[in-house]
Coordinates of C-alpha atoms in Angstrom, one line a residue:
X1 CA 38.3 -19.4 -45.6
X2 CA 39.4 -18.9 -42.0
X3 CA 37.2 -15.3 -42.1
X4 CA 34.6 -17.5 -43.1
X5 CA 34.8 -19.6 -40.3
X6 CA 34.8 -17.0 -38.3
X7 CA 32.1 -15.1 -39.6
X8 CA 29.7 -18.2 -39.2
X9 CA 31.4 -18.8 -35.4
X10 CA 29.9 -15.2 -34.8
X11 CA 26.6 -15.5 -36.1
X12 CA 26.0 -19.0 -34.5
X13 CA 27.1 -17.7 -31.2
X14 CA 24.6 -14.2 -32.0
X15 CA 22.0 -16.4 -32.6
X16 CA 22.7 -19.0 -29.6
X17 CA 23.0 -15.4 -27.1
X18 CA 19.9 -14.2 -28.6
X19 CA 17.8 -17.3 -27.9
X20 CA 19.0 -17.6 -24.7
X21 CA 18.1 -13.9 -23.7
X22 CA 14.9 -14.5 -25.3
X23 CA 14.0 -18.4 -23.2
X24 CA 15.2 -16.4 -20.3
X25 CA 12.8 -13.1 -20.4
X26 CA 10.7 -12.5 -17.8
X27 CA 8.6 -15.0 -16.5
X28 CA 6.0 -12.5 -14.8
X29 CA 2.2 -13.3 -14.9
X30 CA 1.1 -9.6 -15.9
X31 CA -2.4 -11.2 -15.8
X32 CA -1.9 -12.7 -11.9
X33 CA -3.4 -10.8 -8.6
X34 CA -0.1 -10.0 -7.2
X35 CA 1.2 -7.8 -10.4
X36 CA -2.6 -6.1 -10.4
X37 CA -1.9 -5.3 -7.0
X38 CA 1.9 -4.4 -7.8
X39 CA 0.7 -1.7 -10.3
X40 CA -2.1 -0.1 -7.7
X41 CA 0.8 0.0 -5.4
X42 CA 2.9 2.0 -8.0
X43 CA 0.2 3.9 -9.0
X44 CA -1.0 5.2 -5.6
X45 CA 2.8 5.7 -4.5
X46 CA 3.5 8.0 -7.7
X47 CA 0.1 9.8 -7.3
X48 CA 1.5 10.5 -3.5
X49 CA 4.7 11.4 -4.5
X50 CA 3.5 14.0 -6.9
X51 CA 1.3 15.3 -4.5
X52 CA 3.9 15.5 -1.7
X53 CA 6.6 16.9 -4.2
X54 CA 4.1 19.8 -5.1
X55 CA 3.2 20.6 -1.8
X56 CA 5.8 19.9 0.1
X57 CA 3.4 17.4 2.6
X58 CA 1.0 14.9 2.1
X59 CA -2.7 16.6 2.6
X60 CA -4.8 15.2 4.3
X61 CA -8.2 17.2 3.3
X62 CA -7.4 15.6 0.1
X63 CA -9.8 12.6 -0.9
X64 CA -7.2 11.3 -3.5
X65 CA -4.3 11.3 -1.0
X66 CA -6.6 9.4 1.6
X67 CA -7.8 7.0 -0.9
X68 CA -4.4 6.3 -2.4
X69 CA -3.1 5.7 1.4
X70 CA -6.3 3.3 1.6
X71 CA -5.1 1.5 -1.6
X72 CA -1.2 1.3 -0.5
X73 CA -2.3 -0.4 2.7
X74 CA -4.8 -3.0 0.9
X75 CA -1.8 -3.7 -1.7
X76 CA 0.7 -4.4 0.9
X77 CA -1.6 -7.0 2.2
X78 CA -1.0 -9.3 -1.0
X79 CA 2.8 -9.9 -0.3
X80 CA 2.5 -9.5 3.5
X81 CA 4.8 -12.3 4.5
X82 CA 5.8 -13.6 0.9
X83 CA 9.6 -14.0 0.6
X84 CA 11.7 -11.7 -2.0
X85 CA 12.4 -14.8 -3.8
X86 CA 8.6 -16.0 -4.2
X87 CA 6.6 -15.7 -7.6
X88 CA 4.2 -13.7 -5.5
X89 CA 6.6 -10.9 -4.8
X90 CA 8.3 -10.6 -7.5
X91 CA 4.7 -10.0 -9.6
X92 CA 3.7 -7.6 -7.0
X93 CA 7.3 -5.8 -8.0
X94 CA 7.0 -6.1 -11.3
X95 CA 3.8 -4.7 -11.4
X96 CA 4.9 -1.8 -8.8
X97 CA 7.9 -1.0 -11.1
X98 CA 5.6 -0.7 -14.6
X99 CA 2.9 1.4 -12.7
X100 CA 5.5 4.1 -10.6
X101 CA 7.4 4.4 -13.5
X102 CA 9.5 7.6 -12.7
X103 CA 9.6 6.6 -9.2
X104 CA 9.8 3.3 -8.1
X105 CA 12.0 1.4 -10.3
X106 CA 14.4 -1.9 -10.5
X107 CA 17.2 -0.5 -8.2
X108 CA 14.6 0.8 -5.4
X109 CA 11.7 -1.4 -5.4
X110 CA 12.5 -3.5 -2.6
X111 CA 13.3 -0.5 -0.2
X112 CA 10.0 1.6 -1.1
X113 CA 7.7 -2.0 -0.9
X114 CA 9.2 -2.9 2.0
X115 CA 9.2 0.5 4.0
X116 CA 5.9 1.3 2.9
X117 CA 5.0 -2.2 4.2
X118 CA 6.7 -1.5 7.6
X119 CA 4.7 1.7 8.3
X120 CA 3.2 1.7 11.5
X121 CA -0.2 1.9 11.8
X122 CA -0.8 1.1 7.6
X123 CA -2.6 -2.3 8.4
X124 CA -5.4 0.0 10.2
X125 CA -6.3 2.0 7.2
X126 CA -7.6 -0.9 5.8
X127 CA -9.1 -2.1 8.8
X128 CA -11.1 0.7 10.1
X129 CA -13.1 2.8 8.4
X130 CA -11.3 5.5 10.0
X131 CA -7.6 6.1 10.1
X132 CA -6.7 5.8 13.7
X133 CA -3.3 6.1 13.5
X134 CA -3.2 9.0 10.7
X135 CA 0.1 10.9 12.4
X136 CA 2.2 7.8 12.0
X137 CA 1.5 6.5 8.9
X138 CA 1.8 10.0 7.1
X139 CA 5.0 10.4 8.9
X140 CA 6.1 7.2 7.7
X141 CA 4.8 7.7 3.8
X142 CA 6.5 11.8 4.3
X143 CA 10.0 10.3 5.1
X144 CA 9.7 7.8 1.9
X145 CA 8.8 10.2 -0.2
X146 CA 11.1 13.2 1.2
X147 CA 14.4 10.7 0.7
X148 CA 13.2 10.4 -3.0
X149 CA 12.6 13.5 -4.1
X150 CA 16.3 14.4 -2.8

């Protein structure tokens, strides 16, 4: 009888963990601006990263590498002064974390968002319709992607 009890102390407090976990899942809005803007974010990082990982730089004579610098900065725009803690950011994570899967990922998602966001000279690719400060801003995106491919 007292195995019984047991047994049915277990299972309730299974069942009572698992809906928990469950009422506490994620409460991301895959379908808001922010995460669509998240995942071009991850999606231009990782297309960088591979680039710069087989060539050793990021190549500027390459269309894709320029237009995936283009879409970083425009990204960047959406959670320009949003706080960590905001619904907003954490979208624009989430969606940055399912997109770069490989490379951007729980543990270093704030670090790449925020020191791709602190490039100097990003905000003018998307202003101008030519990159005026090209040296700094592929400086900037080289260091970030040399300290993760270590």
């Amino acid at each position: 009888m007292k195995s019984l009890k047991f047994a049915a102390a277990f299972i309730l407090a299974a069942i009572m963990f698992s809906c928990t976990t469950t009422s506490t899942s994620s409460t991301t809005a895959t379908n808001s601006a922010a995460y669509t803007a998240g995942q071009s974010f991850g999606t231009s990082f990782k297309s960088l990263f591979s680039s710069y990982k087989s060539t050793g730089k990021l190549d500027m004579t390459n269309t894709t590498n320029l237009l995936n610098i283009a879409t970083l900065a425009n990204s960047c725009t959406t959670i320009k002064s949003q706080a960590k803690t905001s619904a907003v950011y954490k979208d624009f994570a989430k969606g940055a974390v399912v997109a770069g899967t490989g490379i951007i990922n729980n543990s270093n998602v704030d670090n790449i968002i925020s020191s791709v966001s602190n490039i100097s000279g990003l905000s003018n690719v998307k202003n101008n319709s030519t990159v005026q400060n090209a040296t700094s801003v592929v400086s900037g995106l080289s260091s970030i992607l040399n300290a993760l491919s270590k």
